[in-house]
Amino acid sequence: MTIVTVVKQVPEAEARVRVVDGALDLAGVTFVLDGMDEYGVEQALRLREAGTASEVVVLGYGPRETERALRTALAMGADRAVLVVGDAFDDPLTVALALVEAVREAAAEMVFVGGKHADWDSAALGPALAEALGWPHVDWTTALRVEDGRFEAEHEIDDGSETLRGSLPVVITTQQGLAEPRYPTLPNIMKANRKPLEERSVEPRPKRSSARSYAALERQRRRVVIEGDARSAADELVRRLRDEAKVL
Amino acid sequence: MILIVVEHAAGEPRRSALELVSVGRSLAQASGAPLAALVLAGAGTGGTGGALGAEAVAERMASFVPDVHVVEHEVLEPPRAETMTRALAHAATTLGASVLLLPASRLGLSCGPRVALRLGGSLLEDVTSVAFEDGAVVATRPAFLARVSVTVVAEAEPVVVSVELGAPPRASPLGGAGGVHRLEVPFEARDERLQSLSRRALAKERVALDEAEVVVCGGRGLGSAEAFERHVLRLAERLGAGVGATRAVVDVGWRSYAEQIGQTGTTVAPRLFVALGVSGAVQHVSGMNRSGVIVAVNTDADAPIFRISDYCVVGDVNEVVPALDEALAGIG
Ligand SMILES: Cc1cc2nc3c(=O)[nH]c(=O)nc-3n(C[C@H](O)[C@H](O)[C@H](O)COP(=O)(O)OP(=O)(O)OC[C@H]3O[C@@H](n4cnc5c(N)ncnc54)[C@H](O)[C@@H]3O)c2cc1C
């Protein structure tokens, strides 16, 4: 069985994302493989190591620079990479439609997608890709077992969790807990540079939605520093919460 | 038509339904389009969406909107994105919905992209506000781990919008009662590709967490599960607050995942948020940075959490929290 694991490249968590005159300013920001996508790469590798999967294909969408994220996944152990070249911030429906052909060509029976991407803060790509493929999907997956073309998954639902059993093919979206990602070792990083990475383009499609403007989300905070012994600090805090912030 | 999707449990609409009504009313008013609600339920299963439940939910919703449409079918229980998508797409087409409003619950987030794709429309996901501007549907939502907010314009109809839980105010009922209508959806046989083996409810805390007006959240700085209970639970009780935790605390097993706040946990925006021994990692902050007033207690004056706090108490939780508890008791 071939597994496709979809990856996106997103700004590093610690990076400062700035807004200048209503536009996004990402100058100097380092982009990395999305942390939620890493869980999918790791789970796919474990299935290959267990003999359940024969090949792990990492499938990226974005500008050419997305090669970095793909190389990270290759260094973790994926066999080969495919990059569908597109705009970094295309909406998830557009991205899903652009990825369908590559998934079909790989003859994948299982596709992993990050549960919530750290660029659009969106959980839509997994369900959208499943819809575009005509497959079912399991979202927020925390545990997975695969055997003889069938799988059993634990996933989160509103107010609880659920155990699902199903047959392949399926799209699985990741949640923390699925599989703690490994760190690429130096020899594997070297090897990753020689693994095949195929680039392809798709017909541009009309956008489903577009970003018009951005604003900094950070609120102005008072940032009052309260130091000193615990008792007077506590008294000052309570006084300020009551009289100044009026939340008590 | 502006069509609201009603989530419900035990014969009652969930809070999200009343929030969607207030969003739906303002969209309907701005566009002149009629407003209606859609209730999906499993037939006679007695579960979350049993037949009795559907009636009761529809009756209740009819005091909020002029028309309520009910789809009942056994394949809708337990709820799954695949079957719900079929019902939602059919209803949206039959009723001529130009805007479909869903709650940004796990289920809503799971259905939204499918419905939008199936109808050839657009998706505005997990939005904090939405409005008509020059005939276009425009929404605001957080992006980049809630570091910025982005204004997004829908470019295709119908527009499927999932609305962040707790973001809009709850609507109040109208005077009269609206009409309740049955809607038949041609379902295929039950989809056997996915079978639900079991469903387990989480401890109630989580529900309280996203509805709480005050949240007290503990991090690794507490040092132990016992200290978490001693300090975080005590302060939460004093303030009538919901209890939150960081992932570091959940990973070591001091608290259950239901309490985790952040990118992979719950998003909260209470009036007052108190962070005890929390460093303020971006993935955590994205789940709480829209809180009204933020208080942090941390021994490290340079902790990142202080950069987004209104009150930065530099000190040891073991000393500050008992003192705080006493001071709060003092003001009753
Ligand atoms: C893909 C991904 C998703 C993630 N999702 C989430 C998420 O949803 N939620 C989340 O929380 N994290 C998430 N994380 C993890 C996040 O990056 C941080 O590791 C985590 O939030 C740190 O938790 P913490 O603040 O409790 O611990 P630490 O970072 O260890 O901070 C402990 C703090 O306590 C202070 N302290 C120590 N002793 C005391 C004392 N006696 N009194 C007062 N203060 C003290 C320290 O100065 C320090 O600032 C995610 C990470 C990844 C990669």
mmCIF file of N, CA and C in Angstrom, chain A residues 26-129:
data_model
loop_
_atom_site.group_PDB
_atom_site.id
_atom_site.type_symbol
_atom_site.label_atom_id
_atom_site.label_comp_id
_atom_site.label_asym_id
_atom_site.label_seq_id
_atom_site.Cartn_x
_atom_site.Cartn_y
_atom_site.Cartn_z
ATOM 1 N N LEU A 26 5.969 39.194 5.612
ATOM 2 C CA LEU A 26 6.628 37.974 6.080
ATOM 3 C C LEU A 26 8.127 38.018 5.815
ATOM 4 N N ALA A 27 8.651 39.234 5.597
ATOM 5 C CA ALA A 27 10.090 39.374 5.337
ATOM 6 C C ALA A 27 10.861 38.832 6.540
ATOM 7 N N GLY A 28 11.858 38.018 6.257
ATOM 8 C CA GLY A 28 12.707 37.515 7.318
ATOM 9 C C GLY A 28 12.114 36.360 8.104
ATOM 10 N N VAL A 29 10.893 35.949 7.772
ATOM 11 C CA VAL A 29 10.254 34.853 8.493
ATOM 12 C C VAL A 29 10.758 33.513 7.949
ATOM 13 N N THR A 30 11.123 32.613 8.829
ATOM 14 C CA THR A 30 11.544 31.277 8.412
ATOM 15 C C THR A 30 10.313 30.386 8.290
ATOM 16 N N PHE A 31 10.258 29.624 7.204
ATOM 17 C CA PHE A 31 9.132 28.713 6.992
ATOM 18 C C PHE A 31 9.556 27.288 7.284
ATOM 19 N N VAL A 32 8.665 26.544 7.904
ATOM 20 C CA VAL A 32 8.980 25.164 8.284
ATOM 21 C C VAL A 32 7.804 24.238 7.947
ATOM 22 N N LEU A 33 8.094 22.950 8.006
ATOM 23 C CA LEU A 33 7.049 21.939 7.857
ATOM 24 C C LEU A 33 6.043 22.114 9.000
ATOM 25 N N ASP A 34 4.766 22.178 8.659
ATOM 26 C CA ASP A 34 3.725 22.381 9.673
ATOM 27 C C ASP A 34 3.776 21.270 10.730
ATOM 28 N N GLY A 35 3.697 21.666 11.992
ATOM 29 C CA GLY A 35 3.793 20.707 13.100
ATOM 30 C C GLY A 35 2.711 19.640 13.083
ATOM 31 N N MET A 36 1.499 20.009 12.662
ATOM 32 C CA MET A 36 0.414 19.023 12.602
ATOM 33 C C MET A 36 0.645 18.044 11.447
ATOM 34 N N ASP A 37 1.282 18.520 10.368
ATOM 35 C CA ASP A 37 1.607 17.617 9.257
ATOM 36 C C ASP A 37 2.654 16.586 9.672
ATOM 37 N N GLU A 38 3.560 16.999 10.566
ATOM 38 C CA GLU A 38 4.616 16.087 11.020
ATOM 39 C C GLU A 38 4.030 14.816 11.631
ATOM 40 N N TYR A 39 2.924 14.967 12.356
ATOM 41 C CA TYR A 39 2.296 13.770 12.946
ATOM 42 C C TYR A 39 1.906 12.779 11.855
ATOM 43 N N GLY A 40 1.425 13.292 10.740
ATOM 44 C CA GLY A 40 1.021 12.425 9.625
ATOM 45 C C GLY A 40 2.208 11.734 8.989
ATOM 46 N N VAL A 41 3.302 12.486 8.807
ATOM 47 C CA VAL A 41 4.517 11.897 8.240
ATOM 48 C C VAL A 41 4.986 10.767 9.158
ATOM 49 N N GLU A 42 5.026 11.050 10.451
ATOM 50 C CA GLU A 42 5.508 10.055 11.417
ATOM 51 C C GLU A 42 4.627 8.798 11.401
ATOM 52 N N GLN A 43 3.323 8.985 11.416
ATOM 53 C CA GLN A 43 2.410 7.835 11.429
ATOM 54 C C GLN A 43 2.581 7.003 10.153
ATOM 55 N N ALA A 44 2.756 7.679 9.032
ATOM 56 C CA ALA A 44 2.954 6.966 7.760
ATOM 57 C C ALA A 44 4.236 6.144 7.813
ATOM 58 N N LEU A 45 5.305 6.737 8.358
ATOM 59 C CA LEU A 45 6.583 6.016 8.436
ATOM 60 C C LEU A 45 6.453 4.784 9.323
ATOM 61 N N ARG A 46 5.715 4.935 10.423
ATOM 62 C CA ARG A 46 5.552 3.784 11.328
ATOM 63 C C ARG A 46 4.785 2.660 10.637
ATOM 64 N N LEU A 47 3.814 3.024 9.807
ATOM 65 C CA LEU A 47 3.069 1.988 9.086
ATOM 66 C C LEU A 47 3.966 1.292 8.059
ATOM 67 N N ARG A 48 4.867 2.052 7.475
ATOM 68 C CA ARG A 48 5.802 1.414 6.535
ATOM 69 C C ARG A 48 6.765 0.512 7.296
ATOM 70 N N GLU A 49 7.250 0.985 8.421
ATOM 71 C CA GLU A 49 8.198 0.185 9.205
ATOM 72 C C GLU A 49 7.545 -1.088 9.732
ATOM 73 N N ALA A 50 6.227 -1.035 9.940
ATOM 74 C CA ALA A 50 5.511 -2.226 10.428
ATOM 75 C C ALA A 50 5.156 -3.163 9.264
ATOM 76 N N GLY A 51 5.487 -2.757 8.050
ATOM 77 C CA GLY A 51 5.211 -3.619 6.897
ATOM 78 C C GLY A 51 3.812 -3.441 6.335
ATOM 79 N N THR A 52 3.029 -2.532 6.896
ATOM 80 C CA THR A 52 1.665 -2.309 6.417
ATOM 81 C C THR A 52 1.668 -1.499 5.130
ATOM 82 N N ALA A 53 2.587 -0.547 5.049
ATOM 83 C CA ALA A 53 2.700 0.272 3.839
ATOM 84 C C ALA A 53 4.017 -0.038 3.158
ATOM 85 N N SER A 54 4.034 0.103 1.829
ATOM 86 C CA SER A 54 5.267 -0.180 1.108
ATOM 87 C C SER A 54 5.997 1.113 0.741
ATOM 88 N N GLU A 55 5.236 2.201 0.650
ATOM 89 C CA GLU A 55 5.863 3.431 0.183
ATOM 90 C C GLU A 55 5.174 4.638 0.824
ATOM 91 N N VAL A 56 5.970 5.631 1.208
ATOM 92 C CA VAL A 56 5.417 6.874 1.752
ATOM 93 C C VAL A 56 5.788 8.023 0.811
ATOM 94 N N VAL A 57 4.762 8.610 0.211
ATOM 95 C CA VAL A 57 4.979 9.738 -0.692
ATOM 96 C C VAL A 57 4.547 11.007 0.022
ATOM 97 N N VAL A 58 5.436 11.981 0.099
ATOM 98 C CA VAL A 58 5.059 13.241 0.726
ATOM 99 C C VAL A 58 4.645 14.217 -0.376
ATOM 100 N N LEU A 59 3.463 14.786 -0.202
ATOM 101 C CA LEU A 59 2.861 15.623 -1.244
ATOM 102 C C LEU A 59 2.687 17.038 -0.714
ATOM 103 N N GLY A 60 3.371 17.988 -1.356
ATOM 104 C CA GLY A 60 3.308 19.369 -0.883
ATOM 105 C C GLY A 60 2.538 20.260 -1.832
ATOM 106 N N TYR A 61 2.053 21.366 -1.292
ATOM 107 C CA TYR A 61 1.416 22.375 -2.131
ATOM 108 C C TYR A 61 1.965 23.727 -1.709
ATOM 109 N N GLY A 62 2.332 24.545 -2.686
ATOM 110 C CA GLY A 62 2.831 25.877 -2.348
ATOM 111 C C GLY A 62 3.876 26.327 -3.340
ATOM 112 N N PRO A 63 4.557 27.426 -3.037
ATOM 113 C CA PRO A 63 5.609 27.916 -3.924
ATOM 114 C C PRO A 63 6.827 26.989 -3.905
ATOM 115 N N ARG A 64 7.768 27.198 -4.819
ATOM 116 C CA ARG A 64 8.956 26.341 -4.928
ATOM 117 C C ARG A 64 9.686 26.170 -3.602
ATOM 118 N N GLU A 65 9.671 27.215 -2.778
ATOM 119 C CA GLU A 65 10.404 27.153 -1.500
ATOM 120 C C GLU A 65 9.867 26.049 -0.598
ATOM 121 N N THR A 66 8.665 25.539 -0.916
ATOM 122 C CA THR A 66 8.094 24.455 -0.114
ATOM 123 C C THR A 66 8.998 23.228 -0.134
ATOM 124 N N GLU A 67 9.959 23.221 -1.043
ATOM 125 C CA GLU A 67 10.927 22.123 -1.094
ATOM 126 C C GLU A 67 11.558 21.876 0.278
ATOM 127 N N ARG A 68 11.767 22.946 1.033
ATOM 128 C CA ARG A 68 12.368 22.785 2.380
ATOM 129 C C ARG A 68 11.557 21.837 3.244
ATOM 130 N N ALA A 69 10.238 22.078 3.291
ATOM 131 C CA ALA A 69 9.373 21.233 4.114
ATOM 132 C C ALA A 69 9.394 19.800 3.590
ATOM 133 N N LEU A 70 9.399 19.676 2.264
ATOM 134 C CA LEU A 70 9.423 18.337 1.670
ATOM 135 C C LEU A 70 10.720 17.619 2.021
ATOM 136 N N ARG A 71 11.831 18.352 1.996
ATOM 137 C CA ARG A 71 13.119 17.734 2.343
ATOM 138 C C ARG A 71 13.132 17.311 3.810
ATOM 139 N N THR A 72 12.478 18.091 4.661
ATOM 140 C CA THR A 72 12.393 17.697 6.077
ATOM 141 C C THR A 72 11.671 16.356 6.200
ATOM 142 N N ALA A 73 10.546 16.228 5.478
ATOM 143 C CA ALA A 73 9.787 14.973 5.525
ATOM 144 C C ALA A 73 10.603 13.828 4.931
ATOM 145 N N LEU A 74 11.373 14.108 3.885
ATOM 146 C CA LEU A 74 12.236 13.075 3.289
ATOM 147 C C LEU A 74 13.327 12.679 4.279
ATOM 148 N N ALA A 75 13.832 13.664 5.013
ATOM 149 C CA ALA A 75 14.874 13.379 6.003
ATOM 150 C C ALA A 75 14.314 12.554 7.167
ATOM 151 N N MET A 76 13.040 12.746 7.450
ATOM 152 C CA MET A 76 12.404 11.903 8.473
ATOM 153 C C MET A 76 12.298 10.468 7.981
ATOM 154 N N GLY A 77 12.218 10.294 6.646
ATOM 155 C CA GLY A 77 12.193 8.932 6.110
ATOM 156 C C GLY A 77 11.247 8.678 4.960
ATOM 157 N N ALA A 78 10.499 9.684 4.507
ATOM 158 C CA ALA A 78 9.606 9.472 3.368
ATOM 159 C C ALA A 78 10.424 9.070 2.144
ATOM 160 N N ASP A 79 9.802 8.300 1.224
ATOM 161 C CA ASP A 79 10.548 7.750 0.099
ATOM 162 C C ASP A 79 10.761 8.739 -1.032
ATOM 163 N N ARG A 80 9.700 9.475 -1.368
ATOM 164 C CA ARG A 80 9.838 10.456 -2.447
ATOM 165 C C ARG A 80 8.850 11.580 -2.229
ATOM 166 N N ALA A 81 9.057 12.667 -2.979
ATOM 167 C CA ALA A 81 8.227 13.851 -2.765
ATOM 168 C C ALA A 81 7.646 14.349 -4.077
ATOM 169 N N VAL A 82 6.455 14.911 -3.994
ATOM 170 C CA VAL A 82 5.828 15.579 -5.132
ATOM 171 C C VAL A 82 5.405 16.963 -4.659
ATOM 172 N N LEU A 83 5.745 17.973 -5.435
ATOM 173 C CA LEU A 83 5.326 19.332 -5.094
ATOM 174 C C LEU A 83 4.387 19.862 -6.167
ATOM 175 N N VAL A 84 3.170 20.175 -5.783
ATOM 176 C CA VAL A 84 2.251 20.851 -6.694
ATOM 177 C C VAL A 84 2.457 22.344 -6.472
ATOM 178 N N VAL A 85 2.931 23.015 -7.495
ATOM 179 C CA VAL A 85 3.304 24.414 -7.336
ATOM 180 C C VAL A 85 2.067 25.298 -7.350
ATOM 181 N N GLY A 86 1.940 26.120 -6.349
ATOM 182 C CA GLY A 86 0.792 27.014 -6.247
ATOM 183 C C GLY A 86 1.078 28.154 -5.294
ATOM 184 N N ASP A 87 0.099 28.994 -5.130
ATOM 185 C CA ASP A 87 0.232 30.153 -4.253
ATOM 186 C C ASP A 87 0.221 29.697 -2.793
ATOM 187 N N ALA A 88 1.119 30.250 -1.984
ATOM 188 C CA ALA A 88 1.241 29.825 -0.590
ATOM 189 C C ALA A 88 -0.084 29.924 0.153
ATOM 190 N N PHE A 89 -0.892 30.938 -0.162
ATOM 191 C CA PHE A 89 -2.078 31.167 0.649
ATOM 192 C C PHE A 89 -3.370 30.928 -0.115
ATOM 193 N N ASP A 90 -3.339 30.016 -1.064
ATOM 194 C CA ASP A 90 -4.585 29.619 -1.719
ATOM 195 C C ASP A 90 -5.518 29.020 -0.680
ATOM 196 N N ASP A 91 -6.824 29.171 -0.903
ATOM 197 C CA ASP A 91 -7.759 28.651 0.084
ATOM 198 C C ASP A 91 -7.806 27.130 0.006
ATOM 199 N N PRO A 92 -8.166 26.480 1.117
ATOM 200 C CA PRO A 92 -8.085 25.015 1.214
ATOM 201 C C PRO A 92 -8.895 24.269 0.145
ATOM 202 N N LEU A 93 -10.007 24.836 -0.321
ATOM 203 C CA LEU A 93 -10.791 24.148 -1.348
ATOM 204 C C LEU A 93 -9.995 24.086 -2.652
ATOM 205 N N THR A 94 -9.350 25.193 -2.984
ATOM 206 C CA THR A 94 -8.529 25.256 -4.191
ATOM 207 C C THR A 94 -7.359 24.281 -4.082
ATOM 208 N N VAL A 95 -6.737 24.239 -2.911
ATOM 209 C CA VAL A 95 -5.598 23.345 -2.709
ATOM 210 C C VAL A 95 -6.049 21.889 -2.852
ATOM 211 N N ALA A 96 -7.179 21.554 -2.244
ATOM 212 C CA ALA A 96 -7.671 20.173 -2.301
ATOM 213 C C ALA A 96 -7.870 19.737 -3.749
ATOM 214 N N LEU A 97 -8.518 20.590 -4.546
ATOM 215 C CA LEU A 97 -8.782 20.226 -5.937
ATOM 216 C C LEU A 97 -7.477 20.049 -6.714
ATOM 217 N N ALA A 98 -6.477 20.846 -6.348
ATOM 218 C CA ALA A 98 -5.195 20.772 -7.061
ATOM 219 C C ALA A 98 -4.416 19.501 -6.702
ATOM 220 N N LEU A 99 -4.724 18.894 -5.542
ATOM 221 C CA LEU A 99 -3.949 17.735 -5.088
ATOM 222 C C LEU A 99 -4.531 16.395 -5.552
ATOM 223 N N VAL A 100 -5.777 16.413 -5.994
ATOM 224 C CA VAL A 100 -6.479 15.162 -6.308
ATOM 225 C C VAL A 100 -5.699 14.282 -7.291
ATOM 226 N N GLU A 101 -5.227 14.911 -8.372
ATOM 227 C CA GLU A 101 -4.577 14.131 -9.422
ATOM 228 C C GLU A 101 -3.325 13.429 -8.892
ATOM 229 N N ALA A 102 -2.555 14.152 -8.095
ATOM 230 C CA ALA A 102 -1.315 13.569 -7.574
ATOM 231 C C ALA A 102 -1.615 12.383 -6.648
ATOM 232 N N VAL A 103 -2.684 12.473 -5.866
ATOM 233 C CA VAL A 103 -3.054 11.362 -4.978
ATOM 234 C C VAL A 103 -3.458 10.152 -5.815
ATOM 235 N N ARG A 104 -4.254 10.390 -6.872
ATOM 236 C CA ARG A 104 -4.698 9.290 -7.741
ATOM 237 C C ARG A 104 -3.515 8.642 -8.435
ATOM 238 N N GLU A 105 -2.592 9.468 -8.917
ATOM 239 C CA GLU A 105 -1.454 8.935 -9.640
ATOM 240 C C GLU A 105 -0.574 8.062 -8.755
ATOM 241 N N ALA A 106 -0.480 8.422 -7.489
ATOM 242 C CA ALA A 106 0.329 7.627 -6.562
ATOM 243 C C ALA A 106 -0.400 6.342 -6.172
ATOM 244 N N ALA A 107 -1.659 6.207 -6.590
ATOM 245 C CA ALA A 107 -2.494 5.052 -6.234
ATOM 246 C C ALA A 107 -2.524 4.842 -4.722
ATOM 247 N N ALA A 108 -2.604 5.945 -3.993
ATOM 248 C CA ALA A 108 -2.597 5.870 -2.531
ATOM 249 C C ALA A 108 -3.938 5.364 -2.029
ATOM 250 N N GLU A 109 -3.888 4.647 -0.905
ATOM 251 C CA GLU A 109 -5.129 4.185 -0.275
ATOM 252 C C GLU A 109 -5.359 4.869 1.051
ATOM 253 N N MET A 110 -4.333 5.566 1.501
ATOM 254 C CA MET A 110 -4.466 6.289 2.756
ATOM 255 C C MET A 110 -3.744 7.611 2.594
ATOM 256 N N VAL A 111 -4.418 8.696 3.010
ATOM 257 C CA VAL A 111 -3.812 10.024 2.903
ATOM 258 C C VAL A 111 -3.856 10.688 4.271
ATOM 259 N N PHE A 112 -2.714 11.174 4.726
ATOM 260 C CA PHE A 112 -2.675 11.947 5.971
ATOM 261 C C PHE A 112 -2.628 13.434 5.657
ATOM 262 N N VAL A 113 -3.369 14.204 6.430
ATOM 263 C CA VAL A 113 -3.340 15.669 6.300
ATOM 264 C C VAL A 113 -3.297 16.256 7.709
ATOM 265 N N GLY A 114 -2.521 17.303 7.898
ATOM 266 C CA GLY A 114 -2.458 17.978 9.198
ATOM 267 C C GLY A 114 -3.849 18.429 9.629
ATOM 268 N N GLY A 115 -4.144 18.253 10.933
ATOM 269 C CA GLY A 115 -5.490 18.530 11.442
ATOM 270 C C GLY A 115 -5.862 20.001 11.402
ATOM 271 N N LYS A 116 -4.880 20.865 11.586
ATOM 272 C CA LYS A 116 -5.163 22.295 11.546
ATOM 273 C C LYS A 116 -3.869 22.997 11.171
ATOM 274 N N HIS A 117 -3.864 23.665 10.038
ATOM 275 C CA HIS A 117 -2.622 24.247 9.545
ATOM 276 C C HIS A 117 -2.364 25.620 10.152
ATOM 277 N N ALA A 118 -1.095 25.858 10.419
ATOM 278 C CA ALA A 118 -0.708 27.069 11.149
ATOM 279 C C ALA A 118 -0.521 28.276 10.227
ATOM 280 N N ASP A 119 -1.026 28.206 8.979
ATOM 281 C CA ASP A 119 -1.046 29.421 8.162
ATOM 282 C C ASP A 119 -2.458 30.018 8.184
ATOM 283 N N TRP A 120 -3.428 29.248 7.654
ATOM 284 C CA TRP A 120 -4.805 29.744 7.698
ATOM 285 C C TRP A 120 -5.533 29.409 8.992
ATOM 286 N N ASP A 121 -4.863 28.776 9.932
ATOM 287 C CA ASP A 121 -5.534 28.265 11.135
ATOM 288 C C ASP A 121 -6.773 27.499 10.688
ATOM 289 N N SER A 122 -6.574 26.658 9.678
ATOM 290 C CA SER A 122 -7.705 26.005 9.032
ATOM 291 C C SER A 122 -7.650 24.497 9.187
ATOM 292 N N ALA A 123 -8.809 23.906 9.421
ATOM 293 C CA ALA A 123 -8.933 22.451 9.516
ATOM 294 C C ALA A 123 -9.617 21.905 8.270
ATOM 295 N N ALA A 124 -9.646 22.677 7.194
ATOM 296 C CA ALA A 124 -10.498 22.337 6.047
ATOM 297 C C ALA A 124 -9.839 21.431 5.019
ATOM 298 N N LEU A 125 -8.508 21.414 4.949
ATOM 299 C CA LEU A 125 -7.885 20.722 3.822
ATOM 300 C C LEU A 125 -8.199 19.223 3.806
ATOM 301 N N GLY A 126 -8.159 18.572 4.953
ATOM 302 C CA GLY A 126 -8.422 17.128 5.010
ATOM 303 C C GLY A 126 -9.814 16.773 4.505
ATOM 304 N N PRO A 127 -10.871 17.345 5.130
ATOM 305 C CA PRO A 127 -12.232 17.071 4.656
ATOM 306 C C PRO A 127 -12.435 17.461 3.184
ATOM 307 N N ALA A 128 -11.839 18.571 2.769
ATOM 308 C CA ALA A 128 -12.005 19.015 1.374
ATOM 309 C C ALA A 128 -11.354 18.026 0.417
ATOM 310 N N LEU A 129 -10.172 17.541 0.776
ATOM 311 C CA LEU A 129 -9.485 16.580 -0.093
ATOM 312 C C LEU A 129 -10.273 15.271 -0.163
#
